[in-house]
Amino acid sequence: MTKEHTMAERLDQLAEKRAHVEAGGGADKLQKHRDKGKMTARERVASLVDEGTFQETGAFRRNRTTTFGMDKADMPADGVVTGAGYVLGRPVHLASQDFTVMGGSAGEAHSIKVTETLKASLTTGTPFVFINDSGGARVQEGIDSLSGYGKVFYANVLLSGAVPQISIISGPCAGGAAYSPALTDFIIQTRKAHMFITGPGVIKQVTGEDVTQDALGGADAHMSRSGVVHFVADDDEQAILIAKKLLSFLPQNNTEDPPIVDPDDVVEPNEKLRDIIPVQSNKGYDVRDVIMEIVDHRDFLEVQAGWAQNIVIGFGRVVGRTIGIIANQPSVMSGVLDIDSSDKASKFIRFCNAFNIPVVNLVDVPGFLPGVAQEHGGIIRHGAKMLYAYSAATVPKITVVLRKAYGGAYLAMCSKDLGADKVFAWPTAEIAVMGAEGAANVVFRREIEAAEDKDARRAELVEEYRETFSTPYMAASRGLVDDIIDPADTRREIAMALELLAGKREIRPAKKHGLGPA
């Protein structure tokens, strides 16, 4: 005879099963994880979302594999916590891998849970945050685990350009697992985490090279060498704070504009900007000092700060409106464009365009970096990515020429001819094919050679060329600069331009997509 259970008994059973799921791999494994200075999967979720807003999905999902003892394995939530919650009052979908459950390994059910959450993110038009902490594919499930990865990758691509995707790397992320973060928009990696395709052991076997995990796939290596990660965090807590700040700048999806947040309405002249650029045109300075004087509350979130440092990218606000900033950095390599800086800037421009974020370009560029290594490395192909990204972008594009704007690099930093809606120049701007010194050697070669005092004559002709061509007034006379402004008025001019361009609409030829340089 079947025993009838009361509602109270059923609720007790539910509470027991839920407690088991929330315990992950058990108290001992959870504590061991904490002892390493890491949050648990559920602690990360709780830290990310607003209190009391997380709604879990798939807590009782189980794998269907029975081989290699999997039918008897205890895997609460199949090693990944998935669901939705609110971050700073706005909804997000998320997944957080649980390393205490079979090392966070991804099997079929695990990956399907992530994929379903990705698709829910797309359906609802909400950002997706994936907290990675996994030993990789669950080998006991064989090809089913690889199929699961494939489903996640496919979903990542479906979401691309539709909703923002952020990956947090909080532990191991190896092999195929590394490609999901690579398909997302931003990667935040903690210093305790490692991400690579093949580990030190495999590399040792194949190449004979000895390499540590940190040197191969640590956060600093990916920030300074590979350019894979966008932010480095000391620990889980800081990584989550970065994710929250990043989300605050972004719209929920590609059909919305970014939120207007805490506008600083002060647009009075800022005389500090008049003194930032050195009088000597060959002397460097930190362009971030310019940025801080332009954005609201001196609040600038720099992206990929440790990679390709000759260009600075990141998010700020002007009178509450989110902007993406692309700025040459004269204090590093004189601010030249090279392979890495071109890749860094072009991807950021494409992101801003996808999510309706106006771009503001601060230009002080002497050209593209010359050299055999750059040419053989494909500087033509990589530099073309910037030309393509700016030309394809339909968001408001505002360019401010601070000082040097030479040759093809002038065009590549969003000139009027590449679709800039507003181009302003400071009086210190030098817009020309090349610097006056180099140009004079070409244009006036014979006159210099014929002169009795070659150095004096050359100096005269350099100054003549500079006054004729290397000034903003020549560019302004051709309509390539809209206005020459007092540096103190830069913030005001940008704010007014953003307001005027807020309703910008631009029609492009109908096509599936363009075929930009690879």
Short mmCIF file of C-alpha atoms in Angstrom, two decimals:
data_model
loop_
_atom_site.label_atom_id
_atom_site.label_comp_id
_atom_site.label_asym_id
_atom_site.label_seq_id
_atom_site.Cartn_x
_atom_site.Cartn_y
_atom_site.Cartn_z
CA MET A 1 0.00 0.00 0.00
CA THR A 2 1.41 3.37 -1.06
CA LYS A 3 2.09 5.73 1.79
CA GLU A 4 0.55 9.17 1.40
CA HIS A 5 2.97 11.97 2.25
CA THR A 6 1.75 15.16 3.79
CA MET A 7 2.72 18.52 2.31
CA ALA A 8 4.96 19.12 5.32
CA GLU A 9 6.82 15.88 4.64
CA ARG A 10 7.22 16.76 0.98
CA LEU A 11 8.53 20.19 1.88
CA ASP A 12 11.01 18.61 4.27
CA GLN A 13 12.18 16.36 1.45
CA LEU A 14 12.53 19.35 -0.86
CA ALA A 15 14.52 21.26 1.75
CA GLU A 16 16.80 18.26 2.25
CA LYS A 17 17.44 17.84 -1.48
CA ARG A 18 18.00 21.56 -1.99
CA ALA A 19 20.45 21.67 0.90
CA HIS A 20 22.31 18.75 -0.68
CA VAL A 21 22.52 20.60 -4.02
CA GLU A 22 23.67 23.82 -2.40
CA ALA A 23 26.37 21.95 -0.51
CA GLY A 24 28.16 21.27 -3.79
CA GLY A 25 30.95 18.75 -3.35
CA GLY A 26 30.50 18.74 0.42
CA ALA A 27 31.69 20.78 3.39
CA ASP A 28 35.27 19.50 3.25
CA LYS A 29 35.75 20.36 -0.42
CA LEU A 30 34.07 23.73 -0.01
CA GLN A 31 36.40 24.59 2.86
CA LYS A 32 39.43 23.39 0.93
CA HIS A 33 38.38 25.69 -1.90
CA ARG A 34 38.06 28.64 0.49
CA ASP A 35 41.45 27.84 2.03
CA LYS A 36 42.99 28.53 -1.39
CA GLY A 37 41.62 32.06 -1.22
CA LYS A 38 38.75 31.38 -3.60
CA MET A 39 35.01 31.86 -3.30
CA THR A 40 32.77 28.88 -3.94
CA ALA A 41 30.52 28.84 -7.02
CA ARG A 42 27.46 29.94 -5.06
CA GLU A 43 29.37 32.55 -3.09
CA ARG A 44 30.44 34.10 -6.40
CA VAL A 45 26.84 34.22 -7.56
CA ALA A 46 25.71 35.77 -4.28
CA SER A 47 28.45 38.38 -4.51
CA LEU A 48 27.56 39.29 -8.09
CA VAL A 49 23.78 39.63 -7.91
CA ASP A 50 21.70 41.97 -5.78
CA GLU A 51 20.66 40.30 -2.53
CA GLY A 52 17.60 38.07 -2.80
CA THR A 53 17.29 38.34 -6.59
CA PHE A 54 18.88 35.09 -7.80
CA GLN A 55 16.50 32.58 -9.38
CA GLU A 56 18.26 29.30 -10.03
CA THR A 57 17.44 27.06 -12.99
CA GLY A 58 18.38 23.40 -13.30
CA ALA A 59 19.44 22.80 -9.71
CA PHE A 60 18.29 19.16 -9.89
CA ARG A 61 19.54 18.43 -13.42
CA ARG A 62 21.58 15.22 -13.70
CA ASN A 63 23.72 13.65 -16.38
CA ARG A 64 22.48 10.54 -18.17
CA THR A 65 25.87 8.80 -18.54
CA THR A 66 26.13 5.38 -16.84
CA THR A 67 29.63 4.27 -17.91
CA PHE A 68 32.74 4.41 -15.68
CA GLY A 69 30.63 4.60 -12.52
CA MET A 70 28.86 7.79 -13.58
CA ASP A 71 25.47 6.28 -12.67
CA LYS A 72 26.59 6.26 -9.03
CA ALA A 73 28.41 9.61 -9.04
CA ASP A 74 26.99 12.31 -6.80
CA MET A 75 27.14 15.55 -8.81
CA PRO A 76 24.88 18.25 -7.36
CA ALA A 77 23.62 20.62 -10.11
CA ASP A 78 26.02 18.71 -12.42
CA GLY A 79 28.81 21.03 -11.34
CA VAL A 80 27.43 24.35 -12.54
CA VAL A 81 25.05 26.88 -11.00
CA THR A 82 22.84 28.59 -13.59
CA GLY A 83 20.02 31.11 -13.46
CA ALA A 84 19.20 34.80 -13.47
CA GLY A 85 19.38 37.70 -11.05
CA TYR A 86 19.79 41.44 -10.89
CA VAL A 87 23.07 43.37 -10.89
CA LEU A 88 22.77 47.00 -9.81
CA GLY A 89 19.05 46.76 -10.40
CA ARG A 90 19.22 45.34 -13.93
CA PRO A 91 18.63 41.68 -14.91
CA VAL A 92 21.43 39.37 -16.05
CA HIS A 93 21.73 35.66 -16.75
CA LEU A 94 24.71 33.77 -15.40
CA ALA A 95 26.51 30.49 -14.94
CA SER A 96 29.06 29.64 -12.25
CA GLN A 97 31.09 26.44 -12.42
CA ASP A 98 31.54 24.50 -9.19
CA PHE A 99 35.07 23.12 -8.88
CA THR A 100 34.09 21.09 -5.80
CA VAL A 101 31.92 18.85 -8.00
CA MET A 102 34.22 16.68 -10.12
CA GLY A 103 36.59 19.58 -10.57
CA GLY A 104 33.89 21.61 -12.28
CA SER A 105 34.30 19.36 -15.32
CA ALA A 106 31.88 19.98 -18.15
CA GLY A 107 29.74 17.05 -19.21
CA GLU A 108 26.66 16.95 -21.40
CA ALA A 109 24.10 18.10 -18.81
CA HIS A 110 26.51 20.72 -17.46
CA SER A 111 26.98 22.27 -20.91
CA ILE A 112 23.31 22.04 -21.80
CA LYS A 113 22.48 23.99 -18.64
CA VAL A 114 24.95 26.70 -19.69
CA THR A 115 23.60 26.70 -23.25
CA GLU A 116 20.00 27.02 -22.11
CA THR A 117 20.98 29.94 -19.90
CA LEU A 118 22.80 31.60 -22.80
CA LYS A 119 19.69 31.24 -24.94
CA ALA A 120 17.51 32.65 -22.15
CA SER A 121 19.86 35.62 -22.06
CA LEU A 122 19.34 36.14 -25.79
CA THR A 123 15.56 35.69 -25.56
CA THR A 124 15.21 38.22 -22.76
CA GLY A 125 17.83 40.66 -24.06
CA THR A 126 19.96 40.54 -20.91
CA PRO A 127 23.76 40.33 -20.45
CA PHE A 128 25.38 36.98 -19.74
CA VAL A 129 28.12 36.42 -17.16
CA PHE A 130 30.01 33.11 -17.10
CA ILE A 131 32.22 32.38 -14.09
CA ASN A 132 34.74 29.73 -15.17
CA ASP A 133 36.39 27.32 -12.72
CA SER A 134 36.72 23.95 -14.40
CA GLY A 135 39.19 21.16 -14.97
CA GLY A 136 37.92 20.87 -18.54
CA ALA A 137 35.90 18.27 -20.41
CA ARG A 138 34.49 15.41 -18.32
CA VAL A 139 36.44 12.51 -19.79
CA GLN A 140 34.05 9.91 -18.38
CA GLU A 141 31.38 11.17 -20.76
CA GLY A 142 33.53 10.99 -23.87
CA ILE A 143 32.21 12.65 -26.98
CA ASP A 144 29.07 13.83 -25.17
CA SER A 145 31.24 16.30 -23.27
CA LEU A 146 32.74 17.60 -26.53
CA SER A 147 29.28 17.95 -28.01
CA GLY A 148 28.32 20.00 -24.97
CA TYR A 149 31.22 22.36 -25.56
CA GLY A 150 30.14 22.75 -29.17
CA LYS A 151 26.66 23.79 -28.05
CA VAL A 152 28.13 26.44 -25.74
CA PHE A 153 30.38 27.84 -28.48
CA TYR A 154 27.48 28.03 -30.93
CA ALA A 155 25.35 29.87 -28.38
CA ASN A 156 28.21 32.30 -27.63
CA VAL A 157 28.25 33.23 -31.31
CA LEU A 158 24.47 33.65 -31.44
CA LEU A 159 24.69 36.11 -28.54
CA SER A 160 27.63 37.99 -30.04
CA GLY A 161 26.64 41.57 -30.82
CA ALA A 162 23.14 41.03 -29.43
CA VAL A 163 23.78 41.01 -25.66
CA PRO A 164 27.02 41.73 -23.76
CA GLN A 165 28.95 38.63 -22.66
CA ILE A 166 31.45 38.71 -19.81
CA SER A 167 33.69 35.84 -18.70
CA ILE A 168 35.30 35.65 -15.29
CA ILE A 169 38.20 33.18 -15.03
CA SER A 170 38.44 32.22 -11.37
CA GLY A 171 40.26 28.90 -11.61
CA PRO A 172 41.55 26.51 -14.27
CA CYS A 173 40.23 27.02 -17.79
CA ALA A 174 42.06 24.65 -20.09
CA GLY A 175 41.74 23.06 -23.50
CA GLY A 176 38.48 23.55 -25.35
CA ALA A 177 37.01 25.32 -22.31
CA ALA A 178 39.19 28.35 -23.09
CA TYR A 179 37.39 29.01 -26.35
CA SER A 180 34.08 29.99 -24.77
CA PRO A 181 35.65 32.96 -22.95
CA ALA A 182 37.52 33.82 -26.14
CA LEU A 183 34.15 34.12 -27.92
CA THR A 184 32.79 36.55 -25.32
CA ASP A 185 33.27 40.33 -25.24
CA PHE A 186 35.34 40.72 -22.07
CA ILE A 187 37.50 38.39 -19.99
CA ILE A 188 38.33 39.11 -16.34
CA GLN A 189 41.00 36.78 -14.94
CA THR A 190 42.11 36.46 -11.33
CA ARG A 191 45.73 35.97 -10.39
CA LYS A 192 44.87 32.54 -8.96
CA ALA A 193 43.48 31.36 -12.32
CA HIS A 194 45.14 29.79 -15.35
CA MET A 195 43.91 29.61 -18.93
CA PHE A 196 45.59 27.76 -21.79
CA ILE A 197 44.93 25.32 -24.62
CA THR A 198 47.77 22.89 -23.81
CA GLY A 199 49.27 22.71 -20.35
CA PRO A 200 52.92 22.74 -19.27
CA GLY A 201 53.10 18.94 -19.27
CA VAL A 202 52.00 18.60 -22.88
CA ILE A 203 54.31 21.39 -23.99
CA LYS A 204 57.21 19.66 -22.24
CA GLN A 205 56.46 16.39 -24.04
CA VAL A 206 56.03 17.95 -27.48
CA THR A 207 58.64 20.73 -27.53
CA GLY A 208 60.90 19.99 -24.58
CA GLU A 209 60.23 23.46 -23.14
CA ASP A 210 59.89 23.91 -19.39
CA VAL A 211 57.23 26.45 -18.54
CA THR A 212 55.24 27.16 -15.40
CA GLN A 213 51.47 27.55 -15.30
CA ASP A 214 51.81 31.24 -14.43
CA ALA A 215 54.22 31.95 -17.27
CA LEU A 216 52.05 30.04 -19.71
CA GLY A 217 48.51 30.98 -18.79
CA GLY A 218 48.55 33.27 -15.78
CA ALA A 219 46.67 36.55 -15.70
CA ASP A 220 49.79 38.68 -16.12
CA ALA A 221 50.96 36.62 -19.10
CA HIS A 222 47.61 37.02 -20.83
CA MET A 223 47.46 40.72 -20.08
CA SER A 224 50.99 41.68 -21.10
CA ARG A 225 51.82 39.10 -23.78
CA SER A 226 48.83 37.44 -25.44
CA GLY A 227 46.22 40.18 -25.09
CA VAL A 228 43.62 37.51 -24.32
CA VAL A 229 42.27 39.06 -21.11
CA HIS A 230 40.80 42.53 -20.64
CA PHE A 231 41.06 42.91 -16.87
CA VAL A 232 43.25 41.34 -14.17
CA ALA A 233 41.84 40.95 -10.66
CA ASP A 234 43.68 40.04 -7.48
CA ASP A 235 40.88 37.70 -6.35
CA ASP A 236 37.27 36.68 -6.94
CA GLU A 237 35.87 39.62 -5.04
CA GLN A 238 37.73 42.16 -7.16
CA ALA A 239 36.82 40.31 -10.37
CA ILE A 240 33.14 40.56 -9.49
CA LEU A 241 33.47 44.27 -8.68
CA ILE A 242 35.06 44.82 -12.11
CA ALA A 243 32.21 42.92 -13.77
CA LYS A 244 29.65 45.08 -11.97
CA LYS A 245 31.40 48.30 -12.96
CA LEU A 246 31.71 47.12 -16.56
CA LEU A 247 28.02 46.25 -16.72
CA SER A 248 27.14 49.72 -15.42
CA PHE A 249 28.53 51.27 -18.62
CA LEU A 250 26.72 48.90 -20.99
CA PRO A 251 23.19 48.62 -22.37
CA GLN A 252 21.24 45.45 -21.75
CA ASN A 253 21.31 44.55 -25.44
CA ASN A 254 21.90 45.92 -28.92
CA THR A 255 18.43 47.48 -29.22
CA GLU A 256 19.00 49.85 -26.28
CA ASP A 257 21.25 52.80 -25.55
CA PRO A 258 23.50 52.65 -22.48
CA PRO A 259 21.89 54.04 -19.35
CA ILE A 260 22.50 57.66 -18.39
CA VAL A 261 24.12 57.41 -14.96
CA ASP A 262 24.99 60.08 -12.40
CA PRO A 263 25.57 62.89 -14.91
CA ASP A 264 28.16 65.50 -14.07
CA ASP A 265 26.61 68.57 -15.69
CA VAL A 266 29.67 70.76 -15.21
CA VAL A 267 31.01 71.74 -18.64
CA GLU A 268 32.83 74.90 -17.65
CA PRO A 269 36.23 75.59 -19.28
CA ASN A 270 38.94 73.39 -17.77
CA GLU A 271 42.21 75.28 -18.01
CA LYS A 272 44.22 72.23 -16.90
CA LEU A 273 43.85 70.88 -20.43
CA ARG A 274 45.84 73.82 -21.81
CA ASP A 275 49.00 72.73 -20.01
CA ILE A 276 48.97 68.93 -20.43
CA ILE A 277 50.74 68.75 -23.79
CA PRO A 278 54.46 69.65 -23.66
CA VAL A 279 55.68 72.54 -25.78
CA GLN A 280 58.26 70.23 -27.41
CA SER A 281 56.40 68.17 -30.00
CA ASN A 282 58.73 65.19 -29.52
CA LYS A 283 58.12 64.94 -25.77
CA GLY A 284 55.75 62.37 -24.35
CA TYR A 285 52.92 62.71 -21.84
CA ASP A 286 50.23 60.43 -20.41
CA VAL A 287 47.05 60.74 -22.47
CA ARG A 288 45.09 59.37 -19.50
CA ASP A 289 45.61 62.77 -17.88
CA VAL A 290 43.61 64.24 -20.77
CA ILE A 291 40.93 61.58 -20.45
CA MET A 292 40.47 62.18 -16.72
CA GLU A 293 39.81 65.88 -17.33
CA ILE A 294 37.13 65.08 -19.93
CA VAL A 295 35.06 62.28 -18.36
CA ASP A 296 32.53 62.63 -15.55
CA HIS A 297 33.94 62.43 -12.01
CA ARG A 298 37.37 61.41 -13.41
CA ASP A 299 35.84 57.93 -13.74
CA PHE A 300 37.52 55.94 -16.52
CA LEU A 301 37.47 52.14 -16.84
CA GLU A 302 40.52 51.26 -18.90
CA VAL A 303 40.34 48.02 -20.91
CA GLN A 304 43.43 45.85 -21.57
CA ALA A 305 45.58 48.33 -19.69
CA GLY A 306 48.67 46.09 -19.75
CA TRP A 307 48.66 45.12 -23.44
CA ALA A 308 49.58 47.25 -26.45
CA GLN A 309 50.04 50.20 -24.14
CA ASN A 310 50.76 52.57 -27.03
CA ILE A 311 46.99 52.90 -27.35
CA VAL A 312 44.48 53.43 -24.53
CA ILE A 313 40.90 52.18 -24.72
CA GLY A 314 38.09 52.13 -22.19
CA PHE A 315 34.76 53.45 -20.99
CA GLY A 316 33.83 56.75 -19.44
CA ARG A 317 30.86 59.10 -19.34
CA VAL A 318 30.30 62.67 -20.46
CA VAL A 319 27.28 64.31 -18.81
CA GLY A 320 26.03 60.84 -17.91
CA ARG A 321 26.32 59.31 -21.40
CA THR A 322 28.59 56.28 -21.84
CA ILE A 323 31.39 56.74 -24.38
CA GLY A 324 34.10 54.46 -25.65
CA ILE A 325 37.48 56.18 -25.73
CA ILE A 326 40.31 55.34 -28.12
CA ALA A 327 43.45 57.40 -27.50
CA ASN A 328 47.04 57.26 -28.69
CA GLN A 329 49.52 57.08 -25.80
CA PRO A 330 52.55 59.34 -26.52
CA SER A 331 54.38 58.09 -23.40
CA VAL A 332 54.68 54.58 -24.91
CA MET A 333 56.45 54.14 -28.26
CA SER A 334 55.50 57.76 -29.01
CA GLY A 335 51.93 56.56 -29.55
CA VAL A 336 52.60 54.82 -32.88
CA LEU A 337 50.15 52.26 -34.21
CA ASP A 338 51.44 48.70 -34.54
CA ILE A 339 49.98 45.22 -34.98
CA ASP A 340 48.81 44.74 -31.39
CA SER A 341 47.43 48.25 -30.89
CA SER A 342 45.50 47.98 -34.16
CA ASP A 343 43.92 44.70 -33.03
CA LYS A 344 43.16 46.12 -29.60
CA ALA A 345 41.48 49.25 -30.92
CA SER A 346 39.57 47.69 -33.79
CA LYS A 347 37.87 45.05 -31.64
CA PHE A 348 36.89 47.71 -29.10
CA ILE A 349 35.44 49.92 -31.84
CA ARG A 350 33.36 47.01 -33.14
CA PHE A 351 32.03 46.33 -29.64
CA CYS A 352 31.04 49.97 -29.14
CA ASN A 353 29.31 50.02 -32.51
CA ALA A 354 27.38 46.81 -31.76
CA PHE A 355 26.05 48.22 -28.49
CA ASN A 356 25.27 51.82 -29.47
CA ILE A 357 28.16 53.38 -27.58
CA PRO A 358 29.54 56.58 -29.17
CA VAL A 359 33.30 56.61 -29.72
CA VAL A 360 35.55 59.52 -28.84
CA ASN A 361 39.03 59.46 -30.38
CA LEU A 362 41.94 61.42 -28.94
CA VAL A 363 44.63 61.63 -31.60
CA ASP A 364 48.36 62.10 -31.17
CA VAL A 365 49.93 59.63 -33.57
CA PRO A 366 53.19 59.92 -35.53
CA GLY A 367 52.38 57.02 -37.85
CA PHE A 368 52.50 53.25 -38.11
CA LEU A 369 55.50 51.49 -36.57
CA PRO A 370 58.13 50.76 -39.25
CA GLY A 371 60.27 47.63 -39.32
CA VAL A 372 60.71 44.22 -40.90
CA ALA A 373 59.06 42.43 -37.98
CA GLN A 374 55.93 44.56 -38.33
CA GLU A 375 55.77 44.15 -42.10
CA HIS A 376 56.24 40.38 -41.94
CA GLY A 377 53.81 40.20 -39.04
CA GLY A 378 51.11 41.72 -41.23
CA ILE A 379 50.89 45.38 -40.19
CA ILE A 380 49.07 46.07 -43.46
CA ARG A 381 46.42 43.50 -42.60
CA HIS A 382 46.17 44.48 -38.94
CA GLY A 383 46.24 48.22 -39.55
CA ALA A 384 43.44 47.80 -42.06
CA LYS A 385 41.27 46.47 -39.23
CA MET A 386 41.14 49.97 -37.76
CA LEU A 387 40.22 51.52 -41.09
CA TYR A 388 37.51 48.90 -41.48
CA ALA A 389 36.15 49.19 -37.93
CA TYR A 390 35.81 52.97 -38.03
CA SER A 391 34.36 53.00 -41.53
CA ALA A 392 31.80 50.34 -40.63
CA ALA A 393 30.77 51.99 -37.36
CA THR A 394 27.48 53.89 -37.48
CA VAL A 395 27.46 55.16 -33.89
CA PRO A 396 28.39 58.80 -33.24
CA LYS A 397 32.11 59.27 -33.89
CA ILE A 398 33.91 62.29 -32.42
CA THR A 399 37.59 62.92 -33.03
CA VAL A 400 39.82 65.40 -31.21
CA VAL A 401 43.30 65.92 -32.68
CA LEU A 402 45.54 66.85 -29.77
CA ARG A 403 48.90 67.04 -31.49
CA LYS A 404 50.39 64.80 -34.20
CA ALA A 405 48.22 63.21 -36.87
CA TYR A 406 50.53 61.94 -39.58
CA GLY A 407 50.04 59.85 -42.69
CA GLY A 408 47.90 56.74 -42.80
CA ALA A 409 47.71 56.69 -39.01
CA TYR A 410 45.84 60.03 -39.16
CA LEU A 411 43.21 58.31 -41.28
CA ALA A 412 43.23 55.18 -39.11
CA MET A 413 42.33 57.21 -36.01
CA CYS A 414 38.93 58.14 -37.46
CA SER A 415 39.43 61.09 -39.75
CA LYS A 416 36.58 62.93 -41.42
CA ASP A 417 37.05 60.71 -44.46
CA LEU A 418 36.40 57.59 -42.39
CA GLY A 419 33.07 58.92 -41.19
CA ALA A 420 33.87 61.04 -38.15
CA ASP A 421 30.76 63.11 -37.39
CA LYS A 422 32.71 65.83 -35.60
CA VAL A 423 36.42 66.58 -35.80
CA PHE A 424 37.92 69.08 -33.43
CA ALA A 425 41.55 70.13 -33.29
CA TRP A 426 43.57 71.80 -30.59
CA PRO A 427 45.83 74.66 -31.73
CA THR A 428 48.78 72.29 -31.14
CA ALA A 429 47.52 69.88 -33.83
CA GLU A 430 49.87 68.91 -36.65
CA ILE A 431 47.92 67.24 -39.45
CA ALA A 432 50.12 66.22 -42.39
CA VAL A 433 51.44 63.38 -44.52
CA MET A 434 54.49 63.23 -42.29
CA GLY A 435 56.39 65.33 -39.77
CA ALA A 436 57.80 68.62 -41.01
CA GLU A 437 61.40 67.44 -40.56
CA GLY A 438 60.93 64.38 -42.76
CA ALA A 439 58.78 66.21 -45.29
CA ALA A 440 61.32 69.00 -45.71
CA ASN A 441 64.03 66.46 -46.56
CA VAL A 442 61.82 65.17 -49.39
CA VAL A 443 60.26 68.38 -50.70
CA PHE A 444 63.29 70.66 -50.36
CA ARG A 445 66.11 68.18 -50.88
CA ARG A 446 67.75 70.09 -53.72
CA GLU A 447 67.46 73.46 -52.01
CA ILE A 448 69.04 72.09 -48.86
CA GLU A 449 71.89 70.46 -50.78
CA ALA A 450 72.56 73.70 -52.71
CA ALA A 451 72.67 75.91 -49.61
CA GLU A 452 75.97 77.07 -48.13
CA ASP A 453 74.69 76.56 -44.60
CA LYS A 454 72.66 73.37 -45.04
CA ASP A 455 71.55 73.10 -41.42
CA ALA A 456 70.31 76.69 -41.26
CA ARG A 457 68.51 76.43 -44.60
CA ARG A 458 66.98 73.13 -43.60
CA ALA A 459 65.68 74.65 -40.35
CA GLU A 460 64.10 77.49 -42.30
CA LEU A 461 62.40 75.14 -44.74
CA VAL A 462 61.19 72.84 -41.96
CA GLU A 463 59.51 75.81 -40.32
CA GLU A 464 58.05 76.93 -43.65
CA TYR A 465 56.56 73.48 -44.26
CA ARG A 466 55.24 73.32 -40.70
CA GLU A 467 53.52 76.70 -40.97
CA THR A 468 52.05 75.82 -44.38
CA PHE A 469 50.88 72.25 -43.90
CA SER A 470 51.40 71.03 -40.33
CA THR A 471 48.75 73.22 -38.73
CA PRO A 472 45.08 72.57 -38.05
CA TYR A 473 44.15 75.62 -40.13
CA MET A 474 45.04 73.95 -43.43
CA ALA A 475 42.88 70.93 -42.53
CA ALA A 476 40.09 73.24 -41.38
CA SER A 477 40.26 75.16 -44.66
CA ARG A 478 39.63 71.88 -46.51
CA GLY A 479 36.68 70.96 -44.26
CA LEU A 480 38.56 68.07 -42.67
CA VAL A 481 38.41 69.73 -39.24
CA ASP A 482 35.07 71.16 -38.08
CA ASP A 483 36.53 73.53 -35.54
CA ILE A 484 39.76 74.50 -33.85
CA ILE A 485 39.04 74.76 -30.15
CA ASP A 486 40.56 75.96 -26.93
CA PRO A 487 41.66 72.75 -25.11
CA ALA A 488 39.83 74.04 -22.04
CA ASP A 489 36.52 73.70 -23.93
CA THR A 490 37.07 70.06 -24.98
CA ARG A 491 34.61 68.51 -22.54
CA ARG A 492 31.93 71.05 -23.45
CA GLU A 493 32.39 70.50 -27.19
CA ILE A 494 32.21 66.72 -26.80
CA ALA A 495 29.12 66.97 -24.58
CA MET A 496 27.34 69.19 -27.11
CA ALA A 497 28.29 66.91 -30.00
CA LEU A 498 27.01 63.83 -28.14
CA GLU A 499 23.70 65.57 -27.49
CA LEU A 500 23.32 66.62 -31.13
CA LEU A 501 24.28 63.17 -32.41
CA ALA A 502 22.07 61.21 -29.99
CA GLY A 503 19.50 60.59 -32.72
CA LYS A 504 22.01 59.74 -35.45
CA ARG A 505 20.72 57.31 -38.09
CA GLU A 506 22.84 56.00 -40.92
CA ILE A 507 21.70 53.70 -43.71
CA ARG A 508 24.21 51.22 -45.12
CA PRO A 509 24.02 48.86 -48.13
CA ALA A 510 21.96 45.73 -47.51
CA LYS A 511 24.21 42.68 -47.01
CA LYS A 512 24.78 39.80 -44.62
CA HIS A 513 28.00 41.31 -43.32
CA GLY A 514 31.16 42.92 -44.59
CA LEU A 515 34.38 41.01 -45.17
CA GLY A 516 36.92 42.85 -43.10
CA PRO A 517 40.62 41.99 -42.88
CA ALA A 518 41.30 38.87 -40.82
#
